[in-house]
mmCIF file of C-alpha atoms in Angstrom:
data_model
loop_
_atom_site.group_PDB
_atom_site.id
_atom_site.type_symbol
_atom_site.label_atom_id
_atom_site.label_comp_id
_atom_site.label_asym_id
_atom_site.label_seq_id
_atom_site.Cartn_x
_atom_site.Cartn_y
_atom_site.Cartn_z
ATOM 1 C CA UNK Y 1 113.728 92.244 51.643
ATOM 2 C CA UNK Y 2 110.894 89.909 53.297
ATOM 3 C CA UNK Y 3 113.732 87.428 54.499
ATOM 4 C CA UNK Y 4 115.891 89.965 56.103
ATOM 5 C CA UNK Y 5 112.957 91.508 57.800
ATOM 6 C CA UNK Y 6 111.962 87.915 58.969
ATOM 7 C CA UNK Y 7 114.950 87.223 60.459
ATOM 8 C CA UNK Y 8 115.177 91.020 62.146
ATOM 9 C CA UNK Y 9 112.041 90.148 63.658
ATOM 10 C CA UNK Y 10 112.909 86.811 64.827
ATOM 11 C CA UNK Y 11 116.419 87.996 66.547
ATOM 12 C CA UNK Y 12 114.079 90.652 68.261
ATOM 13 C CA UNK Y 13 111.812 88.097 69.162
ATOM 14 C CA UNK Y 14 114.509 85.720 70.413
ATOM 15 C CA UNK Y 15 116.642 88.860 72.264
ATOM 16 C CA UNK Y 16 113.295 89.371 74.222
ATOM 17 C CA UNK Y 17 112.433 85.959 74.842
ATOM 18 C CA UNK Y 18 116.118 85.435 76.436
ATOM 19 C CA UNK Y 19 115.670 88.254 78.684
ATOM 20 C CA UNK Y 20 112.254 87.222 80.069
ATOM 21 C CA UNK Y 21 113.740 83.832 80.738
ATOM 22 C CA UNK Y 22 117.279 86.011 82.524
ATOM 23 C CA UNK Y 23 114.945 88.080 84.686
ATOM 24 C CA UNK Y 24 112.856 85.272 85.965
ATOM 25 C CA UNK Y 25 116.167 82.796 86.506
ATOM 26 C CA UNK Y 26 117.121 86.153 88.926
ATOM 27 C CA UNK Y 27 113.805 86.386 90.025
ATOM 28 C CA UNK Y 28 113.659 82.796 90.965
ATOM 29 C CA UNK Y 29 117.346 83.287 92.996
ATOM 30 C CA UNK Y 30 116.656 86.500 94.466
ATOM 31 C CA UNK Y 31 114.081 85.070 97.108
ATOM 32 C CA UNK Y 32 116.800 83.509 98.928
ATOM 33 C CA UNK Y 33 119.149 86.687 98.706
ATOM 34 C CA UNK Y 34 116.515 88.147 101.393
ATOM 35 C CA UNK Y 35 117.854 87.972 104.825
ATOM 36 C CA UNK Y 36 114.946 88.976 106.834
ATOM 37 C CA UNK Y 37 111.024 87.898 106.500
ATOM 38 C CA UNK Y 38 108.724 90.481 107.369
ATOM 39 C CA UNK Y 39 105.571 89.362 110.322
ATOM 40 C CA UNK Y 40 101.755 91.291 110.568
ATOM 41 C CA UNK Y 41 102.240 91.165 114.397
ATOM 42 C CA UNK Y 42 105.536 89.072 114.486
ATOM 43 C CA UNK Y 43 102.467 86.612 114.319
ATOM 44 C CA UNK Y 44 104.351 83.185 112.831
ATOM 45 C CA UNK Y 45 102.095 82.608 109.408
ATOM 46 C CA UNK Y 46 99.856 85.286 108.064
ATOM 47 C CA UNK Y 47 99.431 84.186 104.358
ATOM 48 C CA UNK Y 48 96.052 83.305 104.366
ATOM 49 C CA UNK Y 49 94.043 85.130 107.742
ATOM 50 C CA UNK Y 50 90.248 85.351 108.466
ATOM 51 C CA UNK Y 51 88.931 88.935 108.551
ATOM 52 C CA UNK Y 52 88.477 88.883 112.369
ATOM 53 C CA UNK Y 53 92.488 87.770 112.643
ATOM 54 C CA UNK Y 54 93.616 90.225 110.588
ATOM 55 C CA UNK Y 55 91.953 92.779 111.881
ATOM 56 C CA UNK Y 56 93.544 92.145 115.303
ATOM 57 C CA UNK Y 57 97.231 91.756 113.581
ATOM 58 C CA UNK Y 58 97.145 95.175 111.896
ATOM 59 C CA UNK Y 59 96.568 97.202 114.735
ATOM 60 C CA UNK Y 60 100.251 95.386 115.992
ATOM 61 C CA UNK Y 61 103.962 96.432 114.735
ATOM 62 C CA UNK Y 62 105.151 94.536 112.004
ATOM 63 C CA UNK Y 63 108.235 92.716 112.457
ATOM 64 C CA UNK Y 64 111.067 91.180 110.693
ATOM 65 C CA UNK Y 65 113.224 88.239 111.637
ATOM 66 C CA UNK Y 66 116.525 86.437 110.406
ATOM 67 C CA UNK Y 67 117.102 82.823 110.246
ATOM 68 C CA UNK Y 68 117.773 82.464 113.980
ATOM 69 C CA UNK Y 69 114.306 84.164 114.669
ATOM 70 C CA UNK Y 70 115.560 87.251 116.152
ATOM 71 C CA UNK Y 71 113.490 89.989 116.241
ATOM 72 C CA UNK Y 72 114.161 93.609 114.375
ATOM 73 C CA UNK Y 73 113.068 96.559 113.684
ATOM 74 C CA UNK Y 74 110.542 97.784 110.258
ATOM 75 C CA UNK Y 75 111.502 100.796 109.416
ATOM 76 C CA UNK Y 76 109.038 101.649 106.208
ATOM 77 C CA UNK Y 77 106.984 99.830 104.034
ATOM 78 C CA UNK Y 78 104.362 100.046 101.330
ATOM 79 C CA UNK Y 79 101.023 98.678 100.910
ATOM 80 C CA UNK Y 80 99.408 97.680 98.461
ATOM 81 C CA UNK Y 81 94.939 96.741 99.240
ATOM 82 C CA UNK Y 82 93.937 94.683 96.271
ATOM 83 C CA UNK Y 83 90.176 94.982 96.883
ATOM 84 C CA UNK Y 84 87.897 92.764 94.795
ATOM 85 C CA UNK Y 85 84.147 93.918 94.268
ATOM 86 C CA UNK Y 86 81.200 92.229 92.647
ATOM 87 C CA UNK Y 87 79.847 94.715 89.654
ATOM 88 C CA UNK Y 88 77.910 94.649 86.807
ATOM 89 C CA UNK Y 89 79.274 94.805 83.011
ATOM 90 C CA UNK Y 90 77.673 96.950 80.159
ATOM 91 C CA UNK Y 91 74.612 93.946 79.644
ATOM 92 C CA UNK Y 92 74.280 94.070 83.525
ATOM 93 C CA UNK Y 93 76.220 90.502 84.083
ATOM 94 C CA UNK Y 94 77.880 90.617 87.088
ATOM 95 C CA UNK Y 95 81.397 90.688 87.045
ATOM 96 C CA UNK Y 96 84.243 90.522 89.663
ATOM 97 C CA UNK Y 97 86.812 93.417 89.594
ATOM 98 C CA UNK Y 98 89.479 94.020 91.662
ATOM 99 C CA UNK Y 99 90.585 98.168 93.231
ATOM 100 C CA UNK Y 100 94.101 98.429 94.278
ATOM 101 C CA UNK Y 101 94.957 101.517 95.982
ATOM 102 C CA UNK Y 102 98.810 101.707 98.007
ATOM 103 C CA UNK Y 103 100.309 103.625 100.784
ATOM 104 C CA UNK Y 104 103.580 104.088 101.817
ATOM 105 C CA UNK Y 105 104.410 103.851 105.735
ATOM 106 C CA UNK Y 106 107.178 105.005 107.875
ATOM 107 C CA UNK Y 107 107.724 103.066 110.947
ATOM 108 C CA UNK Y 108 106.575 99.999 111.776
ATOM 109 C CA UNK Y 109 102.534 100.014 112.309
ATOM 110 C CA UNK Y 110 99.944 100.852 109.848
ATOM 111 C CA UNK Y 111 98.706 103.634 109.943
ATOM 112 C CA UNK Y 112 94.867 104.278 111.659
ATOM 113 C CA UNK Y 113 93.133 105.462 108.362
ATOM 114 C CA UNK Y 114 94.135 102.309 107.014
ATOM 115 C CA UNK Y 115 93.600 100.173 109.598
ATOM 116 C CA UNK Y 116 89.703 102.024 109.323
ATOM 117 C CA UNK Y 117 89.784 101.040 105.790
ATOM 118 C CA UNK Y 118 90.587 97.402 106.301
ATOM 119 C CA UNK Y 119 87.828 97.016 108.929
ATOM 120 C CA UNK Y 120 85.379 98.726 106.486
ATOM 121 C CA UNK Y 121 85.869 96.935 103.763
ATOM 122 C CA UNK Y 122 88.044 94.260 104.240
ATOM 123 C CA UNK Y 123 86.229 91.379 102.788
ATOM 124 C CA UNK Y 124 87.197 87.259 101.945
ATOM 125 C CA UNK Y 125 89.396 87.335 98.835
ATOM 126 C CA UNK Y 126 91.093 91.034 99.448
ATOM 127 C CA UNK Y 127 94.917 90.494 99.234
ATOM 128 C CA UNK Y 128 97.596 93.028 101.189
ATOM 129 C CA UNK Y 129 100.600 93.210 99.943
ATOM 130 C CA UNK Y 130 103.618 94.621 102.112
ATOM 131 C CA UNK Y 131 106.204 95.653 99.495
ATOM 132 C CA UNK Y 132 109.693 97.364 100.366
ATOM 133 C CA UNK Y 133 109.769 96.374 104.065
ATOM 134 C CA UNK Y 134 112.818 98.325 105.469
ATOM 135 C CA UNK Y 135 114.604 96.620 108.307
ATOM 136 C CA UNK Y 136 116.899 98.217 110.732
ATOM 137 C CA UNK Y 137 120.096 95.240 111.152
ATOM 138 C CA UNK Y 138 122.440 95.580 114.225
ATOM 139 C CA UNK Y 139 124.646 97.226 112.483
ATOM 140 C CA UNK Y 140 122.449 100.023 112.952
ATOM 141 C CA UNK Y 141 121.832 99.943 108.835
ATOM 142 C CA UNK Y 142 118.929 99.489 106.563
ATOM 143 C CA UNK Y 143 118.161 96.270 104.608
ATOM 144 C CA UNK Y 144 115.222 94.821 102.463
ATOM 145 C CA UNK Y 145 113.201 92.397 104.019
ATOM 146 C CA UNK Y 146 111.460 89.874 101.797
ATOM 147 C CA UNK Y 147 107.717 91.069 100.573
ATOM 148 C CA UNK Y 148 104.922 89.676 102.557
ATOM 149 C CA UNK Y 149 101.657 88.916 100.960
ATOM 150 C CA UNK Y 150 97.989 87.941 103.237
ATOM 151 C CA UNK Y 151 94.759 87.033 101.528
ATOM 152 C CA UNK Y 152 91.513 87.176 103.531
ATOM 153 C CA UNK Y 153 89.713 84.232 104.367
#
């Protein structure tokens, strides 16, 4: 009974395994299926920004262009504020832990509150994600743009 139990558990363990490895081999592929990257401000690299750039980029339009660089339109998006604090633990050691709170959007600016937020309490570290970017093709349709990320410097 032990050995058919140990080999259950190891097909489980191998059926699991396999599709972990599947999903990221799709994963992996899938960036290049995106035909659009999104831009904070159709500004050309916003991975890493200091505060004081960012804070003038998210008061622009996002944008998304193709391969050729032409511009179009956002449509929606989502954000996602990964805000990292300094706190203390039960024995009062400090201890860095990070709030994420998200938003979706329609259109293609932020909206004010959370542009408020991110000059508040935007701090070195924080990461925004854009997730879902809508883009608007010239075929007058709707296509997902690649996920943008931008860490404060």
């Amino acid at each position: 009974m032990k050995g058919k139990a140990l080999i259950l558990t190891l097909a489980v363990l191998a059926i699991l395994t396999q599709s972990f490895i599947l999903e990221d081999q799709q994963g992996s592929a899938s960036g290049s299926k995106f035909r659009f990257k999104a831009f904070l401000g159709c500004s050309s690299d916003t991975s890493f920004v200091n505060k004081e750039r960012f804070d003038q980029l998210a008061v622009l339009p996002l944008c998304a262009k193709d391969s050729n660089n032409t511009v179009f339109k956002i449509v929606s998006f989502d954000i996602t504020y990964a805000e990292r604090g300094l706190y203390q633990d039960s024995t009062g050691l400090p201890i860095v832990f990070t709030d994420y709170s998200n938003v979706s959007c329609t259109g293609d600016t932020i909206p004010s509150r959370w542009i408020n937020i991110f000059k508040e309490r935007g701090y070195r570290g924080d990461t925004i994600m854009f997730d879902r970017i809508l883009v608007r093709t010239s075929e007058n349709k709707t296509q997902m743009c690649k996920a943008m990320r931008v860490i404060l410097r």
